[in-house]
PDB file of C-alpha atoms in Angstrom:
ATOM      1  CA  MET A   1      63.546  99.979 -84.362  1.00  0.00           C
ATOM      2  CA  ALA A   2      65.510  96.915 -85.465  1.00  0.00           C
ATOM      3  CA  PHE A   3      64.748  96.389 -89.133  1.00  0.00           C
ATOM      4  CA  ASP A   4      63.753  92.737 -88.989  1.00  0.00           C
ATOM      5  CA  GLN A   5      61.927  92.967 -85.651  1.00  0.00           C
ATOM      6  CA  LEU A   6      64.077  90.124 -84.306  1.00  0.00           C
ATOM      7  CA  PHE A   7      63.190  90.897 -80.737  1.00  0.00           C
ATOM      8  CA  ASP A   8      60.054  93.017 -81.198  1.00  0.00           C
ATOM      9  CA  GLU A   9      58.493  93.417 -77.777  1.00  0.00           C
ATOM     10  CA  ASN A  10      55.110  94.417 -79.204  1.00  0.00           C
ATOM     11  CA  GLN A  11      53.850  90.919 -79.846  1.00  0.00           C
ATOM     12  CA  GLY A  12      50.866  90.896 -82.152  1.00  0.00           C
ATOM     13  CA  ALA A  13      51.419  94.489 -83.294  1.00  0.00           C
ATOM     14  CA  ALA A  14      52.120  94.968 -86.991  1.00  0.00           C
ATOM     15  CA  PRO A  15      55.637  96.422 -87.340  1.00  0.00           C
ATOM     16  CA  GLN A  16      55.810  99.794 -89.067  1.00  0.00           C
ATOM     17  CA  HIS A  17      58.664  99.497 -91.561  1.00  0.00           C
ATOM     18  CA  THR A  18      60.317 102.603 -92.968  1.00  0.00           C
ATOM     19  CA  VAL A  19      62.302 102.831 -96.201  1.00  0.00           C
ATOM     20  CA  ALA A  20      65.472 102.735 -94.097  1.00  0.00           C
ATOM     21  CA  ASP A  21      64.284  99.524 -92.399  1.00  0.00           C
ATOM     22  CA  THR A  22      63.712  97.903 -95.792  1.00  0.00           C
ATOM     23  CA  VAL A  23      67.117  98.993 -97.084  1.00  0.00           C
ATOM     24  CA  ALA A  24      68.823  97.794 -93.888  1.00  0.00           C
ATOM     25  CA  ALA A  25      67.111  94.406 -94.229  1.00  0.00           C
ATOM     26  CA  GLU A  26      68.255  94.055 -97.844  1.00  0.00           C
ATOM     27  CA  LEU A  27      71.801  95.077 -96.955  1.00  0.00           C
ATOM     28  CA  HIS A  28      71.826  92.627 -94.053  1.00  0.00           C
ATOM     29  CA  ILE A  29      70.800  89.745 -96.306  1.00  0.00           C
ATOM     30  CA  GLY A  30      73.422  90.851 -98.819  1.00  0.00           C
ATOM     31  CA  ILE A  31      76.075  90.776 -96.092  1.00  0.00           C
ATOM     32  CA  LEU A  32      74.958  87.313 -94.998  1.00  0.00           C
ATOM     33  CA  ARG A  33      75.047  85.998 -98.572  1.00  0.00           C
ATOM     34  CA  GLY A  34      78.513  87.386 -99.163  1.00  0.00           C
ATOM     35  CA  GLU A  35      77.419  90.032-101.678  1.00  0.00           C
ATOM     36  CA  PHE A  36      79.102  92.541 -99.382  1.00  0.00           C
ATOM     37  CA  PRO A  37      82.044  90.630 -97.851  1.00  0.00           C
ATOM     38  CA  GLY A  38      84.042  91.863 -94.881  1.00  0.00           C
ATOM     39  CA  GLY A  39      86.041  94.985 -95.712  1.00  0.00           C
ATOM     40  CA  SER A  40      83.691  96.013 -98.536  1.00  0.00           C
ATOM     41  CA  GLN A  41      83.152  99.733 -98.930  1.00  0.00           C
ATOM     42  CA  LEU A  42      79.504 100.786 -98.751  1.00  0.00           C
ATOM     43  CA  LYS A  43      79.240 103.929-100.842  1.00  0.00           C
ATOM     44  CA  ILE A  44      76.147 105.928-100.040  1.00  0.00           C
ATOM     45  CA  GLN A  45      75.387 107.212-103.544  1.00  0.00           C
ATOM     46  CA  GLU A  46      75.964 103.801-105.128  1.00  0.00           C
ATOM     47  CA  LEU A  47      73.588 102.218-102.615  1.00  0.00           C
ATOM     48  CA  ALA A  48      71.009 104.948-103.189  1.00  0.00           C
ATOM     49  CA  ASP A  49      71.153 104.239-106.924  1.00  0.00           C
ATOM     50  CA  ARG A  50      70.962 100.483-106.322  1.00  0.00           C
ATOM     51  CA  PHE A  51      67.845 100.721-104.147  1.00  0.00           C
ATOM     52  CA  GLY A  52      66.259 103.632-105.995  1.00  0.00           C
ATOM     53  CA  VAL A  53      66.015 105.865-102.918  1.00  0.00           C
ATOM     54  CA  SER A  54      67.550 109.103-101.683  1.00  0.00           C
ATOM     55  CA  THR A  55      70.720 109.122 -99.623  1.00  0.00           C
ATOM     56  CA  MET A  56      68.874 109.866 -96.371  1.00  0.00           C
ATOM     57  CA  PRO A  57      67.397 106.337 -95.816  1.00  0.00           C
ATOM     58  CA  ILE A  58      70.750 104.860 -96.869  1.00  0.00           C
ATOM     59  CA  ARG A  59      72.505 106.825 -94.123  1.00  0.00           C
ATOM     60  CA  GLU A  60      69.890 105.733 -91.581  1.00  0.00           C
ATOM     61  CA  ALA A  61      70.149 102.096 -92.689  1.00  0.00           C
ATOM     62  CA  LEU A  62      73.929 102.198 -92.282  1.00  0.00           C
ATOM     63  CA  ARG A  63      73.524 103.652 -88.790  1.00  0.00           C
ATOM     64  CA  ASN A  64      71.143 100.792 -87.936  1.00  0.00           C
ATOM     65  CA  LEU A  65      73.653  98.225 -89.161  1.00  0.00           C
ATOM     66  CA  THR A  66      76.438  99.997 -87.272  1.00  0.00           C
ATOM     67  CA  ALA A  67      74.414  99.712 -84.055  1.00  0.00           C
ATOM     68  CA  LEU A  68      74.182  95.967 -84.687  1.00  0.00           C
ATOM     69  CA  GLY A  69      77.946  95.663 -85.125  1.00  0.00           C
ATOM     70  CA  LEU A  70      77.826  94.738 -88.810  1.00  0.00           C
ATOM     71  CA  VAL A  71      79.088  97.970 -90.344  1.00  0.00           C
ATOM     72  CA  GLN A  72      81.638 100.601 -89.374  1.00  0.00           C
ATOM     73  CA  ILE A  73      81.165 104.241 -90.363  1.00  0.00           C
ATOM     74  CA  LEU A  74      84.511 105.956 -90.930  1.00  0.00           C
ATOM     75  CA  PRO A  75      84.657 109.755 -90.665  1.00  0.00           C
ATOM     76  CA  HIS A  76      85.074 111.315 -94.109  1.00  0.00           C
ATOM     77  CA  ARG A  77      85.575 107.859 -95.642  1.00  0.00           C
ATOM     78  CA  GLY A  78      82.076 106.376 -95.742  1.00  0.00           C
ATOM     79  CA  ALA A  79      81.162 102.949 -94.378  1.00  0.00           C
ATOM     80  CA  ARG A  80      82.501  99.432 -94.661  1.00  0.00           C
ATOM     81  CA  VAL A  81      81.396  95.929 -93.684  1.00  0.00           C
ATOM     82  CA  LEU A  82      83.288  94.675 -90.664  1.00  0.00           C
ATOM     83  CA  GLU A  83      85.481  91.642 -91.224  1.00  0.00           C
ATOM     84  CA  LEU A  84      84.867  88.280 -89.609  1.00  0.00           C
ATOM     85  CA  SER A  85      87.624  87.237 -87.237  1.00  0.00           C
ATOM     86  CA  LEU A  86      88.440  84.809 -84.454  1.00  0.00           C
ATOM     87  CA  GLU A  87      88.644  87.687 -81.994  1.00  0.00           C
ATOM     88  CA  ASP A  88      85.213  89.032 -82.934  1.00  0.00           C
ATOM     89  CA  MET A  89      83.673  85.551 -82.933  1.00  0.00           C
ATOM     90  CA  HIS A  90      85.086  84.774 -79.471  1.00  0.00           C
ATOM     91  CA  ASP A  91      83.882  88.121 -78.144  1.00  0.00           C
ATOM     92  CA  THR A  92      80.411  87.607 -79.601  1.00  0.00           C
ATOM     93  CA  MET A  93      80.100  84.072 -78.265  1.00  0.00           C
ATOM     94  CA  SER A  94      81.438  84.889 -74.799  1.00  0.00           C
ATOM     95  CA  VAL A  95      78.737  87.514 -74.306  1.00  0.00           C
ATOM     96  CA  ARG A  96      76.074  85.202 -75.746  1.00  0.00           C
ATOM     97  CA  LEU A  97      77.194  82.593 -73.221  1.00  0.00           C
ATOM     98  CA  ALA A  98      76.640  85.114 -70.441  1.00  0.00           C
ATOM     99  CA  LEU A  99      73.142  86.121 -71.578  1.00  0.00           C
ATOM    100  CA  GLU A 100      71.370  83.312 -73.419  1.00  0.00           C
ATOM    101  CA  PRO A 101      71.657  80.558 -70.783  1.00  0.00           C
ATOM    102  CA  LEU A 102      70.205  83.083 -68.318  1.00  0.00           C
ATOM    103  CA  ALA A 103      67.326  83.877 -70.684  1.00  0.00           C
ATOM    104  CA  THR A 104      66.679  80.156 -71.174  1.00  0.00           C
ATOM    105  CA  GLU A 105      66.786  79.502 -67.444  1.00  0.00           C
ATOM    106  CA  ARG A 106      64.106  82.145 -66.907  1.00  0.00           C
ATOM    107  CA  ALA A 107      62.094  80.836 -69.847  1.00  0.00           C
ATOM    108  CA  ALA A 108      61.915  77.375 -68.273  1.00  0.00           C
ATOM    109  CA  ALA A 109      60.076  78.863 -65.318  1.00  0.00           C
ATOM    110  CA  ASN A 110      57.558  80.698 -67.495  1.00  0.00           C
ATOM    111  CA  LEU A 111      57.074  78.722 -70.706  1.00  0.00           C
ATOM    112  CA  SER A 112      53.394  78.263 -71.525  1.00  0.00           C
ATOM    113  CA  GLY A 113      51.812  75.487 -73.543  1.00  0.00           C
ATOM    114  CA  GLU A 114      51.318  77.944 -76.397  1.00  0.00           C
ATOM    115  CA  ASP A 115      55.000  78.919 -76.253  1.00  0.00           C
ATOM    116  CA  ALA A 116      56.008  75.244 -76.413  1.00  0.00           C
ATOM    117  CA  THR A 117      53.760  74.650 -79.430  1.00  0.00           C
ATOM    118  CA  LEU A 118      55.179  77.680 -81.251  1.00  0.00           C
ATOM    119  CA  ALA A 119      58.761  76.630 -80.516  1.00  0.00           C
ATOM    120  CA  MET A 120      58.177  73.071 -81.711  1.00  0.00           C
ATOM    121  CA  ALA A 121      56.556  74.348 -84.903  1.00  0.00           C
ATOM    122  CA  SER A 122      59.530  76.650 -85.542  1.00  0.00           C
ATOM    123  CA  LEU A 123      61.957  73.753 -85.198  1.00  0.00           C
ATOM    124  CA  ALA A 124      59.927  71.592 -87.568  1.00  0.00           C
ATOM    125  CA  ARG A 125      59.820  74.367 -90.168  1.00  0.00           C
ATOM    126  CA  MET A 126      63.540  75.032 -89.789  1.00  0.00           C
ATOM    127  CA  GLU A 127      64.439  71.391 -90.366  1.00  0.00           C
ATOM    128  CA  ALA A 128      62.153  71.231 -93.410  1.00  0.00           C
ATOM    129  CA  HIS A 129      63.634  74.396 -94.921  1.00  0.00           C
ATOM    130  CA  ILE A 130      67.179  73.177 -94.308  1.00  0.00           C
ATOM    131  CA  ALA A 131      66.294  69.937 -96.083  1.00  0.00           C
ATOM    132  CA  SER A 132      65.014  71.939 -99.065  1.00  0.00           C
ATOM    133  CA  ASN A 133      68.146  74.151 -99.038  1.00  0.00           C
ATOM    134  CA  ASP A 134      66.171  77.317 -98.219  1.00  0.00           C
ATOM    135  CA  ARG A 135      68.695  78.958 -95.905  1.00  0.00           C
ATOM    136  CA  ILE A 136      67.105  82.385 -95.653  1.00  0.00           C
ATOM    137  CA  THR A 137      63.744  81.015 -94.504  1.00  0.00           C
ATOM    138  CA  ALA A 138      65.465  78.530 -92.197  1.00  0.00           C
ATOM    139  CA  ARG A 139      67.255  81.496 -90.616  1.00  0.00           C
ATOM    140  CA  SER A 140      63.867  83.037 -89.821  1.00  0.00           C
ATOM    141  CA  ASP A 141      62.628  79.763 -88.314  1.00  0.00           C
ATOM    142  CA  HIS A 142      65.781  79.467 -86.211  1.00  0.00           C
ATOM    143  CA  ARG A 143      65.234  83.012 -84.965  1.00  0.00           C
ATOM    144  CA  ASP A 144      61.590  82.284 -84.157  1.00  0.00           C
ATOM    145  CA  PHE A 145      62.542  79.265 -82.049  1.00  0.00           C
ATOM    146  CA  HIS A 146      64.992  81.164 -79.880  1.00  0.00           C
ATOM    147  CA  LEU A 147      62.801  84.264 -79.795  1.00  0.00           C
ATOM    148  CA  THR A 148      59.890  82.260 -78.393  1.00  0.00           C
ATOM    149  CA  LEU A 149      62.067  81.090 -75.502  1.00  0.00           C
ATOM    150  CA  TYR A 150      63.689  84.448 -74.820  1.00  0.00           C
ATOM    151  CA  ARG A 151      60.377  86.260 -74.797  1.00  0.00           C
ATOM    152  CA  ALA A 152      59.098  83.747 -72.243  1.00  0.00           C
ATOM    153  CA  ALA A 153      61.953  84.849 -69.974  1.00  0.00           C
ATOM    154  CA  GLY A 154      59.978  88.046 -69.402  1.00  0.00           C
ATOM    155  CA  SER A 155      62.982  90.397 -69.555  1.00  0.00           C
ATOM    156  CA  PRO A 156      62.927  93.197 -72.143  1.00  0.00           C
ATOM    157  CA  TRP A 157      66.519  94.076 -71.233  1.00  0.00           C
ATOM    158  CA  LEU A 158      67.755  90.599 -72.071  1.00  0.00           C
ATOM    159  CA  LEU A 159      66.058  90.854 -75.464  1.00  0.00           C
ATOM    160  CA  ARG A 160      67.653  94.228 -76.181  1.00  0.00           C
ATOM    161  CA  LEU A 161      71.105  92.972 -75.252  1.00  0.00           C
ATOM    162  CA  ILE A 162      70.855  89.674 -77.134  1.00  0.00           C
ATOM    163  CA  GLU A 163      69.622  91.180 -80.412  1.00  0.00           C
ATOM    164  CA  PRO A 164      72.899  92.682 -81.767  1.00  0.00           C
ATOM    165  CA  LEU A 165      74.801  89.569 -80.721  1.00  0.00           C
ATOM    166  CA  TRP A 166      72.416  87.435 -82.759  1.00  0.00           C
ATOM    167  CA  GLN A 167      72.690  89.694 -85.782  1.00  0.00           C
ATOM    168  CA  ASN A 168      76.473  89.437 -85.721  1.00  0.00           C
ATOM    169  CA  ALA A 169      76.441  85.684 -85.057  1.00  0.00           C
ATOM    170  CA  ASP A 170      74.290  85.234 -88.174  1.00  0.00           C
ATOM    171  CA  ARG A 171      77.264  86.251 -90.298  1.00  0.00           C
ATOM    172  CA  TYR A 172      79.337  83.374 -88.942  1.00  0.00           C
ATOM    173  CA  ARG A 173      76.463  80.905 -89.376  1.00  0.00           C
ATOM    174  CA  PHE A 174      76.192  81.827 -93.040  1.00  0.00           C
ATOM    175  CA  ALA A 175      79.883  82.186 -93.846  1.00  0.00           C
ATOM    176  CA  TYR A 176      80.833  78.901 -92.168  1.00  0.00           C
ATOM    177  CA  PRO A 177      77.879  76.511 -92.581  1.00  0.00           C
ATOM    178  CA  LEU A 178      77.423  73.286 -90.670  1.00  0.00           C
ATOM    179  CA  THR A 179      78.187  69.913 -92.172  1.00  0.00           C
ATOM    180  CA  ASP A 180      75.248  67.545 -92.477  1.00  0.00           C
ATOM    181  CA  ALA A 181      76.412  65.668 -89.373  1.00  0.00           C
ATOM    182  CA  ASP A 182      76.811  68.891 -87.382  1.00  0.00           C
ATOM    183  CA  GLN A 183      73.371  70.055 -88.531  1.00  0.00           C
ATOM    184  CA  ILE A 184      71.787  66.860 -87.220  1.00  0.00           C
ATOM    185  CA  GLU A 185      73.574  67.358 -83.900  1.00  0.00           C
ATOM    186  CA  SER A 186      72.499  71.005 -83.748  1.00  0.00           C
ATOM    187  CA  ASN A 187      68.871  70.052 -84.367  1.00  0.00           C
ATOM    188  CA  HIS A 188      69.120  67.562 -81.508  1.00  0.00           C
ATOM    189  CA  GLU A 189      70.598  70.240 -79.237  1.00  0.00           C
ATOM    190  CA  HIS A 190      67.660  72.550 -79.967  1.00  0.00           C
ATOM    191  CA  ARG A 191      65.225  69.804 -79.002  1.00  0.00           C
ATOM    192  CA  LEU A 192      67.075  69.133 -75.747  1.00  0.00           C
ATOM    193  CA  ILE A 193      66.840  72.827 -74.873  1.00  0.00           C
ATOM    194  CA  LEU A 194      63.114  72.862 -75.578  1.00  0.00           C
ATOM    195  CA  ALA A 195      62.486  69.631 -73.676  1.00  0.00           C
ATOM    196  CA  ALA A 196      64.162  71.052 -70.575  1.00  0.00           C
ATOM    197  CA  CYS A 197      62.094  74.237 -70.843  1.00  0.00           C
ATOM    198  CA  ILE A 198      58.849  72.277 -71.245  1.00  0.00           C
ATOM    199  CA  ALA A 199      59.786  70.197 -68.201  1.00  0.00           C
ATOM    200  CA  GLY A 200      60.289  73.388 -66.230  1.00  0.00           C
ATOM    201  CA  ASP A 201      63.858  72.359 -65.384  1.00  0.00           C
ATOM    202  CA  ALA A 202      65.605  75.742 -65.304  1.00  0.00           C
ATOM    203  CA  GLU A 203      69.025  74.342 -64.449  1.00  0.00           C
ATOM    204  CA  ALA A 204      68.934  71.773 -67.248  1.00  0.00           C
ATOM    205  CA  ALA A 205      67.592  74.327 -69.745  1.00  0.00           C
ATOM    206  CA  SER A 206      70.407  76.726 -68.937  1.00  0.00           C
ATOM    207  CA  GLN A 207      73.024  73.976 -69.208  1.00  0.00           C
ATOM    208  CA  GLU A 208      71.659  72.669 -72.518  1.00  0.00           C
ATOM    209  CA  MET A 209      71.772  76.182 -73.962  1.00  0.00           C
ATOM    210  CA  ARG A 210      75.305  76.688 -72.661  1.00  0.00           C
ATOM    211  CA  SER A 211      76.425  73.369 -74.166  1.00  0.00           C
ATOM    212  CA  HIS A 212      74.777  74.261 -77.480  1.00  0.00           C
ATOM    213  CA  LEU A 213      76.542  77.623 -77.647  1.00  0.00           C
ATOM    214  CA  GLU A 214      79.889  76.145 -76.623  1.00  0.00           C
ATOM    215  CA  ARG A 215      79.640  73.496 -79.333  1.00  0.00           C
ATOM    216  CA  THR A 216      78.639  76.169 -81.836  1.00  0.00           C
ATOM    217  CA  ARG A 217      81.685  78.221 -80.860  1.00  0.00           C
ATOM    218  CA  THR A 218      83.956  75.200 -81.299  1.00  0.00           C
ATOM    219  CA  ARG A 219      82.495  74.359 -84.723  1.00  0.00           C
ATOM    220  CA  VAL A 220      82.871  77.908 -86.025  1.00  0.00           C
ATOM    221  CA  GLU A 221      86.346  78.276 -84.542  1.00  0.00           C
ATOM    222  CA  THR A 222      87.511  75.119 -86.321  1.00  0.00           C
ATOM    223  CA  VAL A 223      86.301  76.146 -89.770  1.00  0.00           C
ATOM    224  CA  LEU A 224      87.386  79.772 -89.290  1.00  0.00           C
ATOM    225  CA  ILE A 225      90.936  78.687 -88.468  1.00  0.00           C
ATOM    226  CA  GLN A 226      90.923  76.329 -91.457  1.00  0.00           C
ATOM    227  CA  ALA A 227      89.691  79.149 -93.697  1.00  0.00           C
ATOM    228  CA  GLN A 228      92.417  81.486 -92.452  1.00  0.00           C
ATOM    229  CA  GLN A 229      95.077  78.838 -92.990  1.00  0.00           C
ATOM    230  CA  GLY A 230      93.724  78.201 -96.481  1.00  0.00           C
ATOM    231  CA  ALA A 231      93.776  81.910 -97.297  1.00  0.00           C
ATOM    232  CA  SER A 232      97.427  82.146 -96.249  1.00  0.00           C
ATOM    233  CA  SER A 233      98.468  79.087 -98.293  1.00  0.00           C
ATOM    234  CA  PRO A 234      99.785  79.399-101.872  1.00  0.00           C
ATOM    235  CA  ALA A 235      96.409  78.218-103.178  1.00  0.00           C
ATOM    236  CA  GLY A 236      94.619  80.799-101.062  1.00  0.00           C
ATOM    237  CA  ARG A 237      96.933  83.594-102.229  1.00  0.00           C
ATOM    238  CA  SER A 238      96.278  82.627-105.842  1.00  0.00           C
ATOM    239  CA  GLY A 239      92.869  84.263-105.697  1.00  0.00           C
ATOM    240  CA  LYS A 240      90.540  81.653-104.255  1.00  0.00           C
ATOM    241  CA  ARG A 241      87.891  83.425-102.188  1.00  0.00           C
ATOM    242  CA  PRO A 242      87.506  82.591 -98.497  1.00  0.00           C
ATOM    243  CA  PRO A 243      84.112  81.308 -97.300  1.00  0.00           C
ATOM    244  CA  GLU A 244      83.008  84.765 -96.145  1.00  0.00           C
ATOM    245  CA  SER A 245      82.800  86.060 -99.693  1.00  0.00           C
ATOM    246  CA  CYS A 246      81.267  82.929-101.197  1.00  0.00           C
ATOM    247  CA  GLY A 247      77.625  82.434-102.006  1.00  0.00           C
ATOM    248  CA  ALA A 248      74.847  81.258 -99.729  1.00  0.00           C
ATOM    249  CA  PRO A 249      75.727  78.420 -97.357  1.00  0.00           C
ATOM    250  CA  GLN A 250      74.016  75.118 -96.869  1.00  0.00           C
ATOM    251  CA  SER A 251      72.563  75.673 -93.401  1.00  0.00           C
ATOM    252  CA  PRO A 252      71.886  78.437 -90.889  1.00  0.00           C
TER     253      PRO A 252
END
């Protein structure tokens, strides 16, 4: 079971969280916030002491995060957080571009009035939480918006395939936050996607999602390249941390 129930297919059922799920969720948030930057060693006993649990749920939590592409378990060497990179970002986004426009296209044919209301409410909450600088809650609202659409697509396989891509993409959203202008544009893109779905225009919904993801890829690519160039400059080599290891960002 994915620890944060991002794409829980049992709608309405209360998720049964284990200790490992809770630990995985805390570790995931720590990775997003930069508490565990890319390349960090995740030592099992140290984590067990930190969370006040035995090593068994720590091992299970690390396996969960490995399945989501956030952590790598090295034989006889423990685990480490995977680094952010242009190659990984491009790979993640190319697969998202193959799956999420398809999910949105199917959603446009099936979206109910209740789905539309839930999606609109998620967007409104997200924008309010961004305005109040509550990035973690805004992340949940952002997830809820997309989840509402993808569930309406009626394909459990699409949900299973999209989930790890979303978890990995979250790291880039947090490490390289949007500017205020880009955030306004992103909010507008979300509303165009929803409007096309409400109108039942599958082709337009798919295209709006594709355009949104392509613009997201371009934004992240730009700041990631700038961050890499900064890290290789004399100032960067002097010890200034790259964005990945900084604190919480300003938007999801």
